[in-house]
Tab-separated table of C-alpha atoms and ligand atoms in Angstrom:
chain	number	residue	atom	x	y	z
A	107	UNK	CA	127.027	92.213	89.235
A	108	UNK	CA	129.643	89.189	90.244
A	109	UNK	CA	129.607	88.739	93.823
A	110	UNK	CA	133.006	89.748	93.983
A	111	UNK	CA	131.676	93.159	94.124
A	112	UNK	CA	130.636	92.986	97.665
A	113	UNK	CA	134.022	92.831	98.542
A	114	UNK	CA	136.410	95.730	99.418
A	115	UNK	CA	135.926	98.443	101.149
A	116	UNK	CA	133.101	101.243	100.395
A	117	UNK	CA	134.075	104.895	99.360
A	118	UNK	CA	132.513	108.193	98.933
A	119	UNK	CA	131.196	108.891	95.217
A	120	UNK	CA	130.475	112.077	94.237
A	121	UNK	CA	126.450	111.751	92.767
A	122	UNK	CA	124.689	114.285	90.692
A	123	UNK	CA	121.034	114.926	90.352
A	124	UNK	CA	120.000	113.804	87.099
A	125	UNK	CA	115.925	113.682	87.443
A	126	UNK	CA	113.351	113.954	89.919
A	127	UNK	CA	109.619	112.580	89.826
A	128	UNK	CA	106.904	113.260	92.340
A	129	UNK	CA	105.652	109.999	93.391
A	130	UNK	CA	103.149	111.106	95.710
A	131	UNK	CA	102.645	114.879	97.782
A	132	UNK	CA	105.428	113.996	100.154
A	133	UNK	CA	107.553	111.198	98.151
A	134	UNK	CA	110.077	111.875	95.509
A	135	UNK	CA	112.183	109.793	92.933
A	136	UNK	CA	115.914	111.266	92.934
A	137	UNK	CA	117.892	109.716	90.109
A	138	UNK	CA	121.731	109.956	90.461
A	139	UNK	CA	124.334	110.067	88.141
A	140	UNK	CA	127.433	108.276	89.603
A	141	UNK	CA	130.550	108.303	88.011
A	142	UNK	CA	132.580	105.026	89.445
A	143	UNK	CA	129.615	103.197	90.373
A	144	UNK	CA	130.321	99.267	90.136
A	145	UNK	CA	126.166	98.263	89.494
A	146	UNK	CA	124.172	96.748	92.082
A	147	UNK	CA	122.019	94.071	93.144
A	148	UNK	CA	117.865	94.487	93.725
A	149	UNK	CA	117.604	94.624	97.267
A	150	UNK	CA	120.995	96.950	98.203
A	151	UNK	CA	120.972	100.629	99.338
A	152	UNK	CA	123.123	103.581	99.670
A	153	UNK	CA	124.319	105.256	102.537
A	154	UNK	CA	123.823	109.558	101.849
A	155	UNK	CA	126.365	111.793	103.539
A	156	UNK	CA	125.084	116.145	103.930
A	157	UNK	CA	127.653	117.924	104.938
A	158	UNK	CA	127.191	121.436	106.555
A	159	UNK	CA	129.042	124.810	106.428
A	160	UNK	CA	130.553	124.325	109.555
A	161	UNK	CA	131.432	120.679	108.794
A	162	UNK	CA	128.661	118.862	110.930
A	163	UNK	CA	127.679	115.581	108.770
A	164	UNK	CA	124.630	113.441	108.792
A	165	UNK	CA	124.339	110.095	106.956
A	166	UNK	CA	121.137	108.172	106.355
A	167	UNK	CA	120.256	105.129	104.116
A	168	UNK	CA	118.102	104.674	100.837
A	169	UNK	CA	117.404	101.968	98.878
A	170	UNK	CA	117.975	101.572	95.143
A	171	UNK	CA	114.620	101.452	93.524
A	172	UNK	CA	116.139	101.042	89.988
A	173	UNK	CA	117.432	98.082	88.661
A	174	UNK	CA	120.896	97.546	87.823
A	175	UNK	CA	121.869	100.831	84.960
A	176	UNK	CA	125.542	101.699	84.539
A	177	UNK	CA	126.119	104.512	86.726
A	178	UNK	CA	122.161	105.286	87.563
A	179	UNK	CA	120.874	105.367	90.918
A	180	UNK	CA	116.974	105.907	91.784
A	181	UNK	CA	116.739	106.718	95.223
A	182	UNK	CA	112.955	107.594	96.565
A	183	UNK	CA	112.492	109.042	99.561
A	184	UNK	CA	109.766	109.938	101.891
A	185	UNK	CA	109.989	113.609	103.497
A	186	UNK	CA	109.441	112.813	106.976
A	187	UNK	CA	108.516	115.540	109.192
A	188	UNK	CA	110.679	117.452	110.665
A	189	UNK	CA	113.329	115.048	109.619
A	190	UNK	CA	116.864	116.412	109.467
A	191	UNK	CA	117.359	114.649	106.069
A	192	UNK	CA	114.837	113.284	104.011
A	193	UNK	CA	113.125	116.962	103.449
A	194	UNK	CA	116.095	117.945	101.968
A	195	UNK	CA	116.376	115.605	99.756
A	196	UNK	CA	112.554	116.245	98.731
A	197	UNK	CA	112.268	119.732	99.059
A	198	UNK	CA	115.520	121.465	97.851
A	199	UNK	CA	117.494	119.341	95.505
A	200	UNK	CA	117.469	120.210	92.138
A	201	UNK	CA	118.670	118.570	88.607
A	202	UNK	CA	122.809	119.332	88.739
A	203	UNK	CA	123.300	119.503	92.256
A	204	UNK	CA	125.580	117.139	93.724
A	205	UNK	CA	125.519	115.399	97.301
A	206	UNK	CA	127.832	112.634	98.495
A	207	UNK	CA	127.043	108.633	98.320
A	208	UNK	CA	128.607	105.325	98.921
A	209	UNK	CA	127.696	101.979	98.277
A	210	UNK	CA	125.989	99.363	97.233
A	211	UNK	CA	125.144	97.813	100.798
A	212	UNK	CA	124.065	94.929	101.973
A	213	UNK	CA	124.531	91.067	100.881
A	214	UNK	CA	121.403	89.628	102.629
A	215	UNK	CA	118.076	91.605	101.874
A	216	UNK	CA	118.858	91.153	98.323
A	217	UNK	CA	117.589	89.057	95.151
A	218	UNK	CA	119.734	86.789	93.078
A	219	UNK	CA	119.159	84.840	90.432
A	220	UNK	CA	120.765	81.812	92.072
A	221	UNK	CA	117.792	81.936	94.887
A	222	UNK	CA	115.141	81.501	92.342
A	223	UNK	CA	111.227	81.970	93.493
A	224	UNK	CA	108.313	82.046	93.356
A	225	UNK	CA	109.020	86.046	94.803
A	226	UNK	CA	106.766	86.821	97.852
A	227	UNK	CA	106.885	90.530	98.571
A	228	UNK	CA	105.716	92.107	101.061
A	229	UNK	CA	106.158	96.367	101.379
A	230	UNK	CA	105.141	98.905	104.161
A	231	UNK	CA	105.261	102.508	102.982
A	232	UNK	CA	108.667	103.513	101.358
A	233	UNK	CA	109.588	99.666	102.191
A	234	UNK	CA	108.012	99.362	98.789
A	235	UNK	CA	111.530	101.092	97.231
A	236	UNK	CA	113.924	97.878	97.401
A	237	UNK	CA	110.869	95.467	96.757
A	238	UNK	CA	110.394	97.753	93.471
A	239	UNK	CA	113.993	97.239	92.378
A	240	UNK	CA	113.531	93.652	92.704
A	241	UNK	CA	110.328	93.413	90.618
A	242	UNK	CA	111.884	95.872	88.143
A	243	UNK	CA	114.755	93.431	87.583
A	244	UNK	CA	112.404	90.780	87.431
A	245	UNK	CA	110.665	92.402	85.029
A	246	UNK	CA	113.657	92.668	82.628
A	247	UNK	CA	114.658	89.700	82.531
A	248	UNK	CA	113.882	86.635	79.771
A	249	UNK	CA	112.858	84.222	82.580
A	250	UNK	CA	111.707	85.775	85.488
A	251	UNK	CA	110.253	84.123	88.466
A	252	UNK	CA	106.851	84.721	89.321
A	253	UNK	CA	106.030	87.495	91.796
A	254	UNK	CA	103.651	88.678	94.084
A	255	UNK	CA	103.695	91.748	95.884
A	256	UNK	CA	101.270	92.868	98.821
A	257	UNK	CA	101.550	96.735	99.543
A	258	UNK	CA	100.369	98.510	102.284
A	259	UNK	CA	100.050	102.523	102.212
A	260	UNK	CA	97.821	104.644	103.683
A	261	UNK	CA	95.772	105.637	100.992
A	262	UNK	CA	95.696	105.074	96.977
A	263	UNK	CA	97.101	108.607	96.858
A	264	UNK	CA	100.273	107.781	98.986
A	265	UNK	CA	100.884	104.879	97.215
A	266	UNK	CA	104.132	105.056	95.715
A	267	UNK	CA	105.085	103.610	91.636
A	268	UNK	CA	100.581	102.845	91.439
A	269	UNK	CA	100.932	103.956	87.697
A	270	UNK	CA	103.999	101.047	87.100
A	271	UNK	CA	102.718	98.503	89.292
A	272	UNK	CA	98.649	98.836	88.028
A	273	UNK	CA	100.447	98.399	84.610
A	274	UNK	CA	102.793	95.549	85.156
A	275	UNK	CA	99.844	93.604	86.903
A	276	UNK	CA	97.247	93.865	84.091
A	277	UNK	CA	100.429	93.117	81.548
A	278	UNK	CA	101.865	90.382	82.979
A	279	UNK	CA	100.940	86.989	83.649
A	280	UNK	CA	103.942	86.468	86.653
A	281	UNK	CA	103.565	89.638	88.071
A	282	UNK	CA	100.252	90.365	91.122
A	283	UNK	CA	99.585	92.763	93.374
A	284	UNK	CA	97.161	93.355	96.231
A	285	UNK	CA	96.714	96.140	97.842
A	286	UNK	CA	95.835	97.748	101.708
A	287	UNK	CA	95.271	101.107	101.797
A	288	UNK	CA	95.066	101.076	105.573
A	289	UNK	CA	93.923	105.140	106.174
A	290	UNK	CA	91.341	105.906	103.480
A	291	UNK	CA	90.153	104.301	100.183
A	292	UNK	CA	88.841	105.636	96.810
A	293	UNK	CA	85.061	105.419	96.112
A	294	UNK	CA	84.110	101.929	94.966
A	295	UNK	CA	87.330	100.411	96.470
A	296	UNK	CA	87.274	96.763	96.567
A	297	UNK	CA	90.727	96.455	97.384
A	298	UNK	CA	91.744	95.218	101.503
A	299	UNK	CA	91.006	98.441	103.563
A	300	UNK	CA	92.779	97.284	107.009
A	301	UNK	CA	96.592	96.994	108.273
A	302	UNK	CA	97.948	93.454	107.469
A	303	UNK	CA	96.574	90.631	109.581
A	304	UNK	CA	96.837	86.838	109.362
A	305	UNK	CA	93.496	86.097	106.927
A	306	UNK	CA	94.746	89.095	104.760
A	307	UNK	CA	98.307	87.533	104.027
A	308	UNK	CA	96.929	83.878	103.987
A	309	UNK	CA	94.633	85.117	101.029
A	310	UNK	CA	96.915	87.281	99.271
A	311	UNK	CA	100.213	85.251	99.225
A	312	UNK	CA	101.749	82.362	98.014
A	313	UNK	CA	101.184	79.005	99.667
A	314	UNK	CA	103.678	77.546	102.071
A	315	UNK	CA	103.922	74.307	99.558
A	316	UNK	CA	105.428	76.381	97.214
A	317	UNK	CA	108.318	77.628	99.037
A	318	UNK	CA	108.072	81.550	98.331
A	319	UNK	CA	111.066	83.113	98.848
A	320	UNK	CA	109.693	86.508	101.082
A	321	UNK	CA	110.555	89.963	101.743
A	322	UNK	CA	109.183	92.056	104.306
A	323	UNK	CA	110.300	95.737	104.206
A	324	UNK	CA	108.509	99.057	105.776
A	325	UNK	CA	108.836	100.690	109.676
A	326	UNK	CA	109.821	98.779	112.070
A	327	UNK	CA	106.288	97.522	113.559
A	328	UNK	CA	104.892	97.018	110.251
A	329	UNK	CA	107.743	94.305	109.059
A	330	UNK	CA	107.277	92.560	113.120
A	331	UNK	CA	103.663	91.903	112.597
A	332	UNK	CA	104.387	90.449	108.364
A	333	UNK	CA	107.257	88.214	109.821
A	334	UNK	CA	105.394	86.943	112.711
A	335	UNK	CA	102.022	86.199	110.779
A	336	UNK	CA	104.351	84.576	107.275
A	337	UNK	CA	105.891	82.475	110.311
A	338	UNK	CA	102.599	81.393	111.395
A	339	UNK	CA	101.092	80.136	108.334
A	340	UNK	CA	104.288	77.729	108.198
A	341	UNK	CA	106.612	79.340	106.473
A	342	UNK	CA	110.643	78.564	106.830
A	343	UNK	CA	112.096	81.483	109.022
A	344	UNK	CA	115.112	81.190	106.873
A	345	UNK	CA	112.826	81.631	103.628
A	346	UNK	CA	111.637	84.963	105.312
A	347	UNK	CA	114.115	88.095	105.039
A	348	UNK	CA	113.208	91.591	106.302
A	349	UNK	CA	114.408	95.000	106.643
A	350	UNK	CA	113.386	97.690	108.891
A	351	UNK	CA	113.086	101.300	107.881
A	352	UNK	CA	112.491	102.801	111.758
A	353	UNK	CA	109.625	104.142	113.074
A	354	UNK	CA	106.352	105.050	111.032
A	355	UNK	CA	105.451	108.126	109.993
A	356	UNK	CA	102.248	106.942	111.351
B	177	UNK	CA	114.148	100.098	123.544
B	178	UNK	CA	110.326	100.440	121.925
B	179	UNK	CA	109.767	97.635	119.762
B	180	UNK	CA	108.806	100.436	117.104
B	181	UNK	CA	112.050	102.045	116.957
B	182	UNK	CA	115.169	99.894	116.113
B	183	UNK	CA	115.904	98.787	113.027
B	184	UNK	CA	118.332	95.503	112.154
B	185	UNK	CA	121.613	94.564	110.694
B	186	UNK	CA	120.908	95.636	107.673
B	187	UNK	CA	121.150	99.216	108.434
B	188	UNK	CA	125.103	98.861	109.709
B	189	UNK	CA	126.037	97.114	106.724
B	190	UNK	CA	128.283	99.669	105.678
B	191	UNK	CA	129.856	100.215	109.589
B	192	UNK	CA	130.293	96.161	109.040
B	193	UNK	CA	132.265	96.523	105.769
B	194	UNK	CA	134.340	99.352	106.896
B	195	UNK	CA	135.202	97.033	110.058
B	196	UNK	CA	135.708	93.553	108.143
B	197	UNK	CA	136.789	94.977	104.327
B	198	UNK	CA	133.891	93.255	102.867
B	199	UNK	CA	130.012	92.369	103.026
B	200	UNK	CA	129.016	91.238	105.999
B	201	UNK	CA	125.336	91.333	106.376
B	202	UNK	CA	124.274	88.313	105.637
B	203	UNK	CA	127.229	86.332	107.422
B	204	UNK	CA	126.510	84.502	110.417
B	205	UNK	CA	127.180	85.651	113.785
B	206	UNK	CA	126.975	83.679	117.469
B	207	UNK	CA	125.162	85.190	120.337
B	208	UNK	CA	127.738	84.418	123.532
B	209	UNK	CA	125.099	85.117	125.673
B	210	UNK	CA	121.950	82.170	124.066
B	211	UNK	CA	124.170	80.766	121.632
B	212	UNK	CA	122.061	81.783	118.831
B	213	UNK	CA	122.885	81.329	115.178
B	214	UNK	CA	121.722	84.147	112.848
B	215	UNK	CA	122.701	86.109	109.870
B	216	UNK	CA	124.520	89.907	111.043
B	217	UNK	CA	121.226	91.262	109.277
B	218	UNK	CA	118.789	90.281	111.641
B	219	UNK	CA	120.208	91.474	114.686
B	220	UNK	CA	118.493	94.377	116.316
B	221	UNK	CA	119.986	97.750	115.977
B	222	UNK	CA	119.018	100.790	118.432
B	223	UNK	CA	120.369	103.952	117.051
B	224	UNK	CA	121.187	105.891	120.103
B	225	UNK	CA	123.714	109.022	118.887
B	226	UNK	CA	126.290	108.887	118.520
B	227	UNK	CA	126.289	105.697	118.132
B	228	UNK	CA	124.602	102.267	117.525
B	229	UNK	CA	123.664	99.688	119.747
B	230	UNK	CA	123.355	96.461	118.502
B	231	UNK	CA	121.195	93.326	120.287
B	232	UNK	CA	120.897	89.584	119.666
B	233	UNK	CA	117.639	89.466	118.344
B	234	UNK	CA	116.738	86.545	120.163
B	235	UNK	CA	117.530	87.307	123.693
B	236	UNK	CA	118.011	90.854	123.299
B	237	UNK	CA	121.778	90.703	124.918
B	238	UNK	CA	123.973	93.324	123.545
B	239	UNK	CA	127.134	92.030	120.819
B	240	UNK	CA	128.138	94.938	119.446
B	241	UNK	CA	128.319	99.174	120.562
B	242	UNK	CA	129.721	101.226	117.883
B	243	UNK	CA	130.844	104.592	119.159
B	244	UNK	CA	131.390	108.110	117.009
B	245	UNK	CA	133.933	109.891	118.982
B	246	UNK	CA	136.384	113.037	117.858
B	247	UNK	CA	138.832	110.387	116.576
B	248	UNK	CA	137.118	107.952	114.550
B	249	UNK	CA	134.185	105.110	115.519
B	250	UNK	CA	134.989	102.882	118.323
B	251	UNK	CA	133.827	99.818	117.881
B	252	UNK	CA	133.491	97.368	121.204
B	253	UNK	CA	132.658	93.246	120.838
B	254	UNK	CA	130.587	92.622	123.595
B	255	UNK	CA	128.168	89.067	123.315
B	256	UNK	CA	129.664	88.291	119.958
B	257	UNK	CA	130.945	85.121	120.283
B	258	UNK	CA	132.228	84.796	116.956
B	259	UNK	CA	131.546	85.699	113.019
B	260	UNK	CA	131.758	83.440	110.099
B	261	UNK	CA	133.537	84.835	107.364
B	262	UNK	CA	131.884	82.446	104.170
B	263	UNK	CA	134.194	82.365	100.602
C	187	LIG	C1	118.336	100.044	105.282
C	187	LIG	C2	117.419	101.259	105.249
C	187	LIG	C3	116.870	101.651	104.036
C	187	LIG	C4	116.019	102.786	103.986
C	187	LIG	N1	115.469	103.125	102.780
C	187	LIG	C5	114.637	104.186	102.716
C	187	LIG	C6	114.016	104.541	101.471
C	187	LIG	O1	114.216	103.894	100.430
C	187	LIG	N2	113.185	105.626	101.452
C	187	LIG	C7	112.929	106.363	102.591
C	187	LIG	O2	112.169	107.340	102.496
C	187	LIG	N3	113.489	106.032	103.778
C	187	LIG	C8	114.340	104.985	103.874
C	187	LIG	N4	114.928	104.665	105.078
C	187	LIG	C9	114.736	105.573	106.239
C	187	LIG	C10	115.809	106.683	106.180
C	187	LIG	O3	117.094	106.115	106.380
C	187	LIG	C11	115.630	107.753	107.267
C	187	LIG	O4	115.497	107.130	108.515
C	187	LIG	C12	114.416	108.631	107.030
C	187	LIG	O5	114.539	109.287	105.755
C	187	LIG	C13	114.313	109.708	108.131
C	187	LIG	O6	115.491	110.477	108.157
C	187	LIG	P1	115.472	112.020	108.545
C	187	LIG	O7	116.883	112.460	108.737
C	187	LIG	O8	114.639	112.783	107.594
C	187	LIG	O9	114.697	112.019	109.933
C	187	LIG	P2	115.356	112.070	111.395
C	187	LIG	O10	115.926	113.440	111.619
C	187	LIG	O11	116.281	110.919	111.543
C	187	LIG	O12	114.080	111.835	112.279
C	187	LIG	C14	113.107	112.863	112.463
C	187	LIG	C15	111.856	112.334	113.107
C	187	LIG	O13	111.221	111.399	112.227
C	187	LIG	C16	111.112	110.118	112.838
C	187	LIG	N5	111.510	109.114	111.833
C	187	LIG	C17	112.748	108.621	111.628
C	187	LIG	N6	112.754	107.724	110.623
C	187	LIG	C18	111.493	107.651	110.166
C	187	LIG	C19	110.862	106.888	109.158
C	187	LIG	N7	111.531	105.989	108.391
C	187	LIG	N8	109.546	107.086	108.963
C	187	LIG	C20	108.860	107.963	109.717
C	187	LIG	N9	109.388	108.695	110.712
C	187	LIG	C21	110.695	108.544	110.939
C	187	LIG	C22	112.084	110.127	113.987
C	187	LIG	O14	111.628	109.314	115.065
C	187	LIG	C23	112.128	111.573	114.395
C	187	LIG	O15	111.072	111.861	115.267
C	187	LIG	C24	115.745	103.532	105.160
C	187	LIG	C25	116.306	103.106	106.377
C	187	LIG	C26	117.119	101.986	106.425
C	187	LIG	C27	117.699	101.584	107.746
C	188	LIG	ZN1	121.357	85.877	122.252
């Protein structure tokens, strides 16, 4: 996508349910069919508009979790409870219904080529869903940079894309991932069992002399305590970008 | 204002376009209050319907309150000393 595309101003696009995949018991893929969509870069996300009978509108944001596909847009969301949006999304939309979108958004918590690597990720949760569109696009690409993700979920079973990412690490020799499943883990885990802390990230990421370029997305809490420990094992805070999600669903 | 809660810049990038006609996230903005340097995208943002309130995310002074009301968003500068629009 040329840069140029980040210019202008953002309208409403009419997006229609194309596919949706159960990620995990509460997390779904929604993939979008949007006709006028100018592509997008790994990183962006979408702002969703619901409209009511009696006109009352609420808009959230999503990330992309696809990489760039003509008019495609992967959205996965987490059905938070009690949540005035997100268990719609989950819960009632079918294939052919349509819902209201704009974007791409944002110009900072995004990968391009022109930053270059090595790719230090860094996911909380559903902060995993712009961190997947990145290694996606990574993963298409003739030269990619070499990438390392650490995710954090609260169990193997709420672990969103595990299927993708267990095969891209056992494929590829520039792709790793470690894992924290911070709640409960599967028999005969030997994984990290524990919420992120400094000897965990100094073990599992790359080393400040090679200048990782890192992204730290999940709640709001989660992405504090990654920024603060990345910051004091010496990285550059301008080599550290993060987005926050809100509060955790726990 | 629990530490938990707010989220950053990044979250009003589209209030930011519709405001400047283009991307604006990762432009740099001037806390009037510190004097702070920092991308849009890592200022703090409290989401406080109907609106957003948005906090220099090193000394926590407020730059920006954007406002739903019955005729549009109102948008008030506070601490924002100034924004760098980059080619
Ligand atoms: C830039 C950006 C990108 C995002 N990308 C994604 C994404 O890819 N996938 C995704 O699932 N979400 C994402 N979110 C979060 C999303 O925008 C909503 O905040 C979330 O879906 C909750 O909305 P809701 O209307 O269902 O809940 P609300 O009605 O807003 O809140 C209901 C209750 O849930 C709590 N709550 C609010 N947000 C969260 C949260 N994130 N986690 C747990 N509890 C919460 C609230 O405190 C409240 O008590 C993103 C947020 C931002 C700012
Ligand atoms: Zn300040």
């Amino acid at each position: 996508m040329e840069r140029t595309a980040l210019r202008g101003r953002l309208t409403w696009l009419e997006a229609e349910v194309v596919q949706l995949v159960q990620e995990t018991a509460r997390v779904k893929t929604i993939v979008f069919r949007v006709p006028g969509w100018t592509g997008h870069l790994p990183g962006q996300h979408v702002d969703i508009r619901l409209t009511a009978e009696d006109g009352y509108q609420a808009q959230r944001s999503y990330s992309i979790a696809n990489a760039n596909n003509n008019e495609h847009v992967a959205l996965t969301v987490e059905a938070v409870e009690n949540g005035e949006v997100s268990p719609y999304l989950v819960d009632e939309l079918v294939a052919g219904d349509r819902i209201e979108l704009r974007g791409p958004i944002g110009g900072y918590f995004v990968w391009e080529p022109s930053l270059g690597g090595p790719l230090q990720l860094i996911a909380g949760g559903s902060g995993l869903v712009p961190l997947m569109a990145m290694i996606r696009s990574q993963m298409s690409y003739a030269s990619p940079v070499r990438t390392n993700l650490v995710a954090s979920a609260r169990s193997w079973e709420e672990l969103i894309y595990r299927d993708e990412l267990e095969k891209l690490s056992r494929e590829r020799d520039d792709f790793d991932v470690v894992y924290t499943l911070t709640r409960s883990q599967p028999h005969g885990w030997n994984g990290y069992g524990r919420r992120i802390d400094k000897d965990l990230l100094a073990a599992s990421t790359f080393a400040v002399e090679e200048a990782p370029l890192i992204f730290v997305c999940g709640p709001t809490g989660f992405v504090e305590t990654a920024a603060a420990i990345m910051l004091e094992l010496g990285h550059q805070p301008g080599g550290i970008k993060t987005e926050r999600f809100g509060p955790s669903g726990g | 204002m629990n530490s938990d809660t707010h989220l950053d810049g990044n979250s009003i990038g589209s209030l930011l376009q519709d405001l400047f006609g283009r991307e604006m996230t990762d432009q740099r903005a001037c806390c009037d209050a510190c004097g702070a340097i920092n991308p849009l995208a890592t200022a703090r943002v409290y989401v406080d319907a109907p609106g957003h309130v948005v906090r220099c995310a090193i000394c926590g002074t407020v730059v920006l309150v954007a406002v739903t009301v019955p005729t549009g968003v109102r948008i008030s500068f506070q601490a924002l000393r100034w924004v760098e629009l980059a080619p």
